[in-house]
Amino acid sequence: MNYRKLGLSGLTVSEIALGNWITHGAQVDNDRARACVQAALDVGITTFDTADVYSETKAEVVLGQALKEVRREGIELCTKVFHPTGTGHNDRGLSRKHIMEACDRSLRRLQTDYIDVYFAHRFDPTVSLEETFLAFSDLVRQGKVLYVGISEWTAEQIERGVALARELRVPLIASQPQYSMLWRVVEQEVLPVCKREGIGQMVWSPLAQGILSGKYAPDKPMPQGSRASTTAGAPFFERLAGQWLRSEVLLAVERLIPLASEIGLTLPQLAIAWVLQNPQVSSAIIGASKPEQIHENVKAAGVSLDPEVMKQIDHILNGLVERDPGKTG
Ligand code: NDP
């Protein structure tokens, strides 16, 4: 494993992080979840990402149990607040009330005294940013949160957040956007603002939820046990990756396989290495339904891709890549 600083902050993260959306508490049983966390630790992954909303709060519980015996100082634990975790009108969003309550509940579920990076999972247009950042500031002063991040905010929202963070001395250090060979909407607007402000990227779905593993073939049934074929995964897969289940995309993805093997990589390794070529990316957050996927994918760490390979990838995916910054969030 290789490690990078998260933006201009002092926090070091592993180039590959393990996230537990859809998997822990839903798609995989707790023994498998624990085995995946152990596999991650074994290969040197130190950064773990979850959210209160994942599997209706069960994902945090499973991760907390799996990491219980691990030296707390040896890992970086990230979680998020925003999406509904209950039916009450204050069980959502970025109000002071919800942030303070959600943080305490996440700490309990994760069995820890502090969160390394606490992300605002989305922007909340119904709450003043001052209220949100004052709550984050208090959590930081209380020692419950070490650093703050935002996820899927537009460049303009990030700029406003940065100004307040500076005023209230909140260590806003990370952004968590979707980023992959197929989804590059942050490149035009979000990344330049983050670069100027020293905010690092921990990017999600580097495999486009498995599309960039090459296992979804055109005109074939969904592979058994894959996210797309499971009750827990299918709705999310359909909503966020369904756009790629077209034969023109799947055929192009198939054409990436020989390109990867020419340089001694599997396609998932190439896809993860691709996001890590961007120097603004500090960590690629992968998901895994089995330990074997972690063992395979982790070999993307430290890989340097030749500019010619990068060009060939763009050539193969020409016309299929989403770049519209308006699709952020
Ligand atoms: P990926 O794009 O890495 O997809 C992971 C899935 O792809 C796995 O669960 C597995 O699914 C399949 N897969 C992984 N490796 C292989 C392999 N080698 N061969 C074949 N299939 C493979 O990431 P996710 O979409 O899971 O997202 C990663 C993390 O990002 C999340 O857990 C979460 O922490 C974070 N995230 C953040 C969001 C945000 O709004 N901030 C939104 C979404 C995610 P299977 O085996 O079931 O097919």
Short mmCIF file of C-alpha atoms and ligand atoms in Angstrom, two decimals:
data_model
loop_
_atom_site.label_atom_id
_atom_site.label_comp_id
_atom_site.label_asym_id
_atom_site.label_seq_id
_atom_site.Cartn_x
_atom_site.Cartn_y
_atom_site.Cartn_z
CA MET A 1 0.00 0.00 0.00
CA ASN A 2 1.03 3.57 -0.63
CA TYR A 3 -0.09 6.52 1.44
CA ARG A 4 -0.81 10.15 0.55
CA LYS A 5 -1.57 13.34 2.43
CA LEU A 6 -5.22 14.33 2.21
CA GLY A 7 -4.93 17.62 0.33
CA LEU A 8 -2.72 20.12 2.12
CA SER A 9 -3.70 18.76 5.54
CA GLY A 10 -1.38 16.79 7.77
CA LEU A 11 -3.62 13.71 7.63
CA THR A 12 -2.21 10.69 5.82
CA VAL A 13 -4.62 8.25 4.17
CA SER A 14 -4.13 5.00 2.26
CA GLU A 15 -4.25 5.36 -1.53
CA ILE A 16 -6.98 2.79 -1.47
CA ALA A 17 -9.69 3.08 1.17
CA LEU A 18 -12.46 0.59 1.94
CA GLY A 19 -16.05 1.81 1.91
CA ASN A 20 -19.05 -0.20 3.13
CA TRP A 21 -22.04 1.27 1.25
CA ILE A 22 -24.54 -1.45 0.23
CA THR A 23 -22.27 -4.25 1.45
CA HIS A 24 -22.08 -4.17 5.27
CA GLY A 25 -25.39 -4.64 7.01
CA ALA A 26 -27.13 -5.45 3.72
CA GLN A 27 -25.59 -7.33 0.77
CA VAL A 28 -23.06 -9.40 2.73
CA ASP A 29 -23.42 -11.11 6.10
CA ASN A 30 -21.42 -9.94 9.09
CA ASP A 31 -18.80 -12.70 8.84
CA ARG A 32 -18.07 -11.75 5.23
CA ALA A 33 -18.01 -8.06 6.19
CA ARG A 34 -15.48 -8.77 8.92
CA ALA A 35 -13.38 -10.86 6.51
CA CYS A 36 -13.32 -7.94 4.06
CA VAL A 37 -12.22 -5.49 6.76
CA GLN A 38 -9.52 -7.95 7.86
CA ALA A 39 -8.35 -8.37 4.25
CA ALA A 40 -8.15 -4.59 3.95
CA LEU A 41 -6.09 -4.30 7.13
CA ASP A 42 -3.84 -7.17 5.99
CA VAL A 43 -2.94 -5.37 2.77
CA GLY A 44 -2.26 -2.06 4.51
CA ILE A 45 -5.53 -0.20 3.99
CA THR A 46 -5.86 2.19 6.92
CA THR A 47 -8.70 4.41 5.69
CA PHE A 48 -12.32 3.29 6.10
CA ASP A 49 -15.39 5.11 4.84
CA THR A 50 -18.99 4.73 5.92
CA ALA A 51 -22.08 6.89 6.54
CA ASP A 52 -24.89 6.95 9.07
CA VAL A 53 -27.42 6.32 6.31
CA TYR A 54 -25.76 3.17 4.89
CA SER A 55 -27.97 0.11 5.44
CA GLU A 56 -30.17 2.25 7.68
CA THR A 57 -27.30 2.78 10.16
CA LYS A 58 -26.30 -0.91 10.28
CA ALA A 59 -23.17 -0.33 8.20
CA GLU A 60 -21.59 1.81 10.91
CA VAL A 61 -22.38 -0.86 13.52
CA VAL A 62 -20.77 -3.63 11.44
CA LEU A 63 -17.67 -1.52 10.75
CA GLY A 64 -17.39 -0.52 14.40
CA GLN A 65 -17.46 -4.17 15.46
CA ALA A 66 -14.97 -5.22 12.80
CA LEU A 67 -12.49 -2.53 13.84
CA LYS A 68 -13.02 -2.84 17.59
CA GLU A 69 -9.72 -4.54 18.33
CA VAL A 70 -7.66 -2.41 15.94
CA ARG A 71 -5.36 0.28 17.32
CA ARG A 72 -7.41 3.45 16.84
CA GLU A 73 -4.35 5.57 16.02
CA GLY A 74 -3.47 3.20 13.17
CA ILE A 75 -6.62 3.83 11.13
CA GLU A 76 -8.55 6.76 9.66
CA LEU A 77 -12.29 6.50 10.14
CA CYS A 78 -14.60 8.59 7.98
CA THR A 79 -18.36 8.90 8.20
CA LYS A 80 -21.06 11.25 6.96
CA VAL A 81 -24.18 13.14 7.91
CA PHE A 82 -27.08 14.51 5.86
CA HIS A 83 -29.36 11.79 4.50
CA PRO A 84 -32.38 10.75 6.60
CA THR A 85 -31.73 8.28 9.42
CA GLY A 86 -35.25 8.42 10.83
CA THR A 87 -38.70 9.65 10.02
CA GLY A 88 -38.67 12.81 12.14
CA HIS A 89 -38.28 16.17 10.44
CA ASN A 90 -34.99 16.75 12.25
CA ASP A 91 -33.56 13.32 11.43
CA ARG A 92 -31.91 14.68 8.27
CA GLY A 93 -29.98 17.53 6.77
CA LEU A 94 -27.26 19.82 8.06
CA SER A 95 -29.02 21.66 10.87
CA ARG A 96 -27.09 22.13 14.11
CA LYS A 97 -29.57 19.82 15.85
CA HIS A 98 -29.17 16.98 13.39
CA ILE A 99 -25.39 17.29 13.04
CA MET A 100 -24.79 17.25 16.82
CA GLU A 101 -27.18 14.32 17.38
CA ALA A 102 -26.04 12.37 14.32
CA CYS A 103 -22.40 12.69 15.31
CA ASP A 104 -23.04 11.28 18.79
CA ARG A 105 -24.97 8.37 17.33
CA SER A 106 -22.26 7.63 14.76
CA LEU A 107 -19.63 7.63 17.50
CA ARG A 108 -21.68 5.13 19.48
CA ARG A 109 -22.25 2.84 16.50
CA LEU A 110 -18.61 3.02 15.45
CA GLN A 111 -17.46 2.44 19.06
CA THR A 112 -15.00 5.28 18.92
CA ASP A 113 -14.43 8.63 20.65
CA TYR A 114 -13.74 10.59 17.48
CA ILE A 115 -14.21 10.62 13.72
CA ASP A 116 -11.17 11.42 11.62
CA VAL A 117 -13.05 13.00 8.72
CA TYR A 118 -16.71 13.92 9.13
CA PHE A 119 -18.36 14.57 5.77
CA ALA A 120 -21.42 16.63 4.93
CA HIS A 121 -22.87 13.95 2.65
CA ARG A 122 -24.63 16.53 0.44
CA PHE A 123 -25.22 20.29 0.43
CA ASP A 124 -28.34 21.35 2.36
CA PRO A 125 -30.06 24.32 0.71
CA THR A 126 -32.58 24.56 3.57
CA VAL A 127 -30.03 25.45 6.27
CA SER A 128 -27.68 28.43 6.44
CA LEU A 129 -24.09 27.44 5.90
CA GLU A 130 -23.17 29.45 9.02
CA GLU A 131 -25.31 27.14 11.15
CA THR A 132 -23.77 24.04 9.60
CA PHE A 133 -20.18 25.20 9.95
CA LEU A 134 -20.69 26.46 13.48
CA ALA A 135 -21.90 22.97 14.43
CA PHE A 136 -18.85 21.42 12.72
CA SER A 137 -16.62 23.93 14.49
CA ASP A 138 -18.06 22.94 17.88
CA LEU A 139 -17.60 19.22 17.13
CA VAL A 140 -13.98 19.92 16.26
CA ARG A 141 -13.45 21.92 19.48
CA GLN A 142 -15.09 19.10 21.46
CA GLY A 143 -12.62 16.64 19.94
CA LYS A 144 -15.37 14.48 18.45
CA VAL A 145 -14.30 15.32 14.90
CA LEU A 146 -10.74 15.90 13.77
CA TYR A 147 -11.32 17.10 10.19
CA VAL A 148 -14.33 18.02 8.07
CA GLY A 149 -15.18 17.12 4.49
CA ILE A 150 -17.93 17.70 1.96
CA SER A 151 -19.36 15.30 -0.59
CA GLU A 152 -20.87 16.12 -3.97
CA TRP A 153 -20.93 19.86 -3.45
CA THR A 154 -20.62 22.13 -6.48
CA ALA A 155 -17.59 24.38 -6.93
CA GLU A 156 -19.64 27.41 -5.87
CA GLN A 157 -20.88 25.65 -2.70
CA ILE A 158 -17.35 24.56 -1.86
CA GLU A 159 -16.08 28.14 -2.25
CA ARG A 160 -18.73 29.38 0.19
CA GLY A 161 -17.87 26.56 2.59
CA VAL A 162 -14.17 27.32 2.41
CA ALA A 163 -14.76 31.00 3.28
CA LEU A 164 -16.77 30.06 6.38
CA ALA A 165 -14.41 27.29 7.37
CA ARG A 166 -11.59 29.82 7.28
CA GLU A 167 -13.55 32.31 9.39
CA LEU A 168 -14.57 29.69 11.97
CA ARG A 169 -11.23 27.86 11.81
CA VAL A 170 -12.77 24.57 10.74
CA PRO A 171 -10.28 22.18 9.15
CA LEU A 172 -12.19 21.58 5.90
CA ILE A 173 -9.74 19.30 4.14
CA ALA A 174 -11.58 16.79 1.97
CA SER A 175 -14.06 16.39 -0.83
CA GLN A 176 -15.72 13.09 -1.67
CA PRO A 177 -17.00 13.04 -5.25
CA GLN A 178 -17.86 10.24 -7.65
CA TYR A 179 -14.92 9.83 -10.02
CA SER A 180 -14.00 7.13 -12.52
CA MET A 181 -12.89 6.71 -16.11
CA LEU A 182 -16.58 7.03 -17.03
CA TRP A 183 -17.65 9.81 -14.63
CA ARG A 184 -15.39 12.87 -14.69
CA VAL A 185 -17.81 15.67 -13.82
CA VAL A 186 -15.53 17.17 -11.15
CA GLU A 187 -12.62 17.84 -13.48
CA GLN A 188 -13.80 21.14 -14.89
CA GLU A 189 -15.01 23.10 -11.85
CA VAL A 190 -14.71 21.23 -8.53
CA LEU A 191 -11.10 20.12 -8.86
CA PRO A 192 -9.68 23.58 -9.69
CA VAL A 193 -11.39 25.12 -6.63
CA CYS A 194 -10.22 22.26 -4.40
CA LYS A 195 -6.68 22.57 -5.72
CA ARG A 196 -6.59 26.28 -4.94
CA GLU A 197 -7.95 25.65 -1.43
CA GLY A 198 -5.79 22.62 -0.61
CA ILE A 199 -8.75 20.24 -0.37
CA GLY A 200 -7.93 16.59 -1.15
CA GLN A 201 -10.17 14.14 -2.98
CA MET A 202 -11.33 10.80 -1.62
CA VAL A 203 -13.20 9.53 -4.64
CA TRP A 204 -16.09 7.04 -4.68
CA SER A 205 -17.12 4.28 -7.07
CA PRO A 206 -13.82 4.15 -8.99
CA LEU A 207 -15.16 0.96 -10.64
CA ALA A 208 -18.53 2.59 -11.42
CA GLN A 209 -20.01 0.03 -8.99
CA GLY A 210 -18.41 -2.88 -10.83
CA ILE A 211 -19.07 -1.83 -14.45
CA LEU A 212 -15.33 -1.16 -14.78
CA SER A 213 -14.49 -4.68 -13.64
CA GLY A 214 -15.68 -5.84 -17.06
CA LYS A 215 -18.06 -8.44 -15.62
CA TYR A 216 -21.23 -6.87 -17.00
CA ALA A 217 -21.25 -8.09 -20.58
CA PRO A 218 -23.63 -6.87 -23.27
CA ASP A 219 -26.66 -9.11 -23.90
CA LYS A 220 -25.78 -11.46 -21.03
CA PRO A 221 -27.70 -11.88 -17.76
CA MET A 222 -26.39 -9.99 -14.73
CA PRO A 223 -23.61 -12.06 -13.13
CA GLN A 224 -24.95 -14.02 -10.16
CA GLY A 225 -24.28 -12.47 -6.79
CA SER A 226 -23.14 -9.19 -8.31
CA ARG A 227 -24.44 -5.90 -6.91
CA ALA A 228 -26.78 -5.49 -9.85
CA SER A 229 -28.38 -8.86 -9.13
CA THR A 230 -28.92 -8.55 -5.37
CA THR A 231 -31.94 -7.09 -3.62
CA ALA A 232 -29.74 -4.82 -1.51
CA GLY A 233 -27.68 -3.54 -4.40
CA ALA A 234 -29.98 -3.47 -7.41
CA PRO A 235 -31.87 -0.22 -6.68
CA PHE A 236 -28.64 1.77 -6.12
CA PHE A 237 -26.93 0.09 -9.05
CA GLU A 238 -29.84 0.87 -11.33
CA ARG A 239 -30.05 4.50 -10.22
CA LEU A 240 -26.35 5.34 -10.42
CA ALA A 241 -24.83 2.80 -12.80
CA GLY A 242 -27.84 1.86 -14.92
CA GLN A 243 -26.82 4.52 -17.45
CA TRP A 244 -23.80 2.38 -18.34
CA LEU A 245 -25.70 -0.83 -19.04
CA ARG A 246 -25.78 -0.01 -22.76
CA SER A 247 -24.02 -2.19 -25.24
CA GLU A 248 -21.88 0.68 -26.60
CA VAL A 249 -20.47 1.31 -23.08
CA LEU A 250 -20.11 -2.36 -22.15
CA LEU A 251 -18.37 -3.14 -25.45
CA ALA A 252 -15.94 -0.25 -24.92
CA VAL A 253 -15.27 -1.50 -21.37
CA GLU A 254 -14.52 -4.95 -22.82
CA ARG A 255 -11.95 -3.33 -25.12
CA LEU A 256 -10.13 -1.99 -22.04
CA ILE A 257 -9.42 -5.55 -20.82
CA PRO A 258 -6.62 -6.36 -23.33
CA LEU A 259 -5.16 -2.88 -22.76
CA ALA A 260 -4.95 -3.63 -19.03
CA SER A 261 -3.46 -7.07 -19.55
CA GLU A 262 -0.78 -5.68 -21.91
CA ILE A 263 0.61 -3.81 -18.91
CA GLY A 264 0.12 -6.69 -16.50
CA LEU A 265 -3.03 -5.42 -14.82
CA THR A 266 -6.60 -6.64 -14.54
CA LEU A 267 -9.31 -4.20 -15.57
CA PRO A 268 -10.35 -3.33 -11.99
CA GLN A 269 -6.69 -2.59 -11.23
CA LEU A 270 -6.42 -0.37 -14.32
CA ALA A 271 -9.60 1.50 -13.40
CA ILE A 272 -8.45 2.18 -9.84
CA ALA A 273 -4.93 3.09 -10.98
CA TRP A 274 -6.56 5.53 -13.45
CA VAL A 275 -8.18 7.62 -10.69
CA LEU A 276 -4.97 7.54 -8.69
CA GLN A 277 -3.02 9.10 -11.59
CA ASN A 278 -4.77 12.36 -10.75
CA PRO A 279 -2.48 14.02 -8.19
CA GLN A 280 -5.48 15.66 -6.53
CA VAL A 281 -6.87 12.24 -5.62
CA SER A 282 -5.58 11.21 -2.21
CA SER A 283 -7.56 8.01 -1.95
CA ALA A 284 -9.79 5.80 -4.10
CA ILE A 285 -12.63 4.40 -1.98
CA ILE A 286 -13.41 0.93 -3.19
CA GLY A 287 -16.24 -1.36 -2.23
CA ALA A 288 -15.91 -5.12 -1.94
CA SER A 289 -18.34 -7.98 -1.54
CA LYS A 290 -15.51 -10.50 -1.01
CA PRO A 291 -11.97 -10.40 0.38
CA GLU A 292 -10.60 -11.63 -2.98
CA GLN A 293 -11.71 -8.38 -4.62
CA ILE A 294 -9.64 -6.42 -2.10
CA HIS A 295 -6.60 -8.59 -2.73
CA GLU A 296 -6.98 -8.01 -6.46
CA ASN A 297 -7.84 -4.30 -6.40
CA VAL A 298 -5.17 -3.25 -3.94
CA LYS A 299 -2.50 -3.97 -6.54
CA ALA A 300 -3.56 -0.71 -8.21
CA ALA A 301 -1.74 1.21 -5.46
CA GLY A 302 1.58 2.63 -6.59
CA VAL A 303 0.95 1.88 -10.29
CA SER A 304 2.14 4.56 -12.67
CA LEU A 305 0.31 4.58 -16.01
CA ASP A 306 2.17 5.64 -19.12
CA PRO A 307 0.67 8.75 -20.85
CA GLU A 308 0.22 6.57 -23.96
CA VAL A 309 -2.01 4.17 -21.96
CA MET A 310 -4.02 7.12 -20.63
CA LYS A 311 -4.49 8.28 -24.22
CA GLN A 312 -5.65 4.85 -25.36
CA ILE A 313 -8.19 4.71 -22.53
CA ASP A 314 -9.61 8.06 -23.65
CA HIS A 315 -9.65 6.85 -27.24
CA ILE A 316 -11.58 3.68 -26.33
CA LEU A 317 -14.07 5.58 -24.15
CA ASN A 318 -14.40 8.49 -26.57
CA GLY A 319 -17.93 9.94 -26.48
CA LEU A 320 -19.01 7.79 -23.53
CA VAL A 321 -17.49 9.74 -20.65
CA GLU A 322 -19.76 12.01 -18.58
CA ARG A 323 -18.07 15.39 -18.00
CA ASP A 324 -20.96 17.78 -17.35
CA PRO A 325 -20.20 19.68 -14.10
CA GLY A 326 -23.94 20.32 -13.80
CA LYS A 327 -24.32 16.66 -12.82
CA THR A 328 -22.38 17.12 -9.57
CA GLY A 329 -24.46 16.05 -6.58
P1 NDP B 1 -16.69 0.50 -6.56
O1 NDP B 1 -16.89 1.28 -7.79
O2 NDP B 1 -15.31 0.09 -6.17
O3 NDP B 1 -17.63 -0.79 -6.65
C1 NDP B 1 -17.48 -1.82 -5.72
C2 NDP B 1 -18.22 -3.07 -6.15
O4 NDP B 1 -17.72 -3.55 -7.41
C3 NDP B 1 -17.97 -4.20 -5.16
O5 NDP B 1 -18.81 -4.13 -4.04
C4 NDP B 1 -18.20 -5.41 -6.03
O6 NDP B 1 -19.60 -5.61 -6.16
C5 NDP B 1 -17.61 -4.98 -7.37
N1 NDP B 1 -16.18 -5.31 -7.46
C6 NDP B 1 -15.15 -4.81 -6.76
N2 NDP B 1 -13.98 -5.33 -7.13
C7 NDP B 1 -14.26 -6.23 -8.11
C8 NDP B 1 -13.45 -7.09 -8.86
N3 NDP B 1 -12.13 -7.14 -8.71
N4 NDP B 1 -14.05 -7.88 -9.80
C9 NDP B 1 -15.39 -7.84 -9.98
N5 NDP B 1 -16.22 -7.03 -9.25
C10 NDP B 1 -15.66 -6.22 -8.33
O7 NDP B 1 -17.19 1.32 -5.32
P2 NDP B 1 -18.61 1.49 -4.58
O8 NDP B 1 -19.66 1.87 -5.55
O9 NDP B 1 -18.82 0.31 -3.70
O10 NDP B 1 -18.28 2.74 -3.67
C11 NDP B 1 -17.16 2.67 -2.78
C12 NDP B 1 -17.40 3.48 -1.56
O11 NDP B 1 -17.53 4.86 -1.88
C13 NDP B 1 -18.69 3.17 -0.79
O12 NDP B 1 -18.60 2.02 0.01
C14 NDP B 1 -18.82 4.41 0.05
O13 NDP B 1 -17.95 4.34 1.15
C15 NDP B 1 -18.35 5.50 -0.91
N6 NDP B 1 -19.50 6.15 -1.58
C16 NDP B 1 -19.74 7.46 -1.29
C17 NDP B 1 -20.82 8.11 -1.83
C18 NDP B 1 -21.06 9.54 -1.48
O14 NDP B 1 -22.12 10.07 -1.81
N7 NDP B 1 -20.13 10.19 -0.82
C19 NDP B 1 -21.76 7.44 -2.72
C20 NDP B 1 -21.41 6.07 -3.01
C21 NDP B 1 -20.30 5.47 -2.45
P3 NDP B 1 -20.27 -7.05 -6.41
O15 NDP B 1 -19.26 -8.11 -6.14
O16 NDP B 1 -21.41 -7.07 -5.47
O17 NDP B 1 -20.72 -7.00 -7.84
#
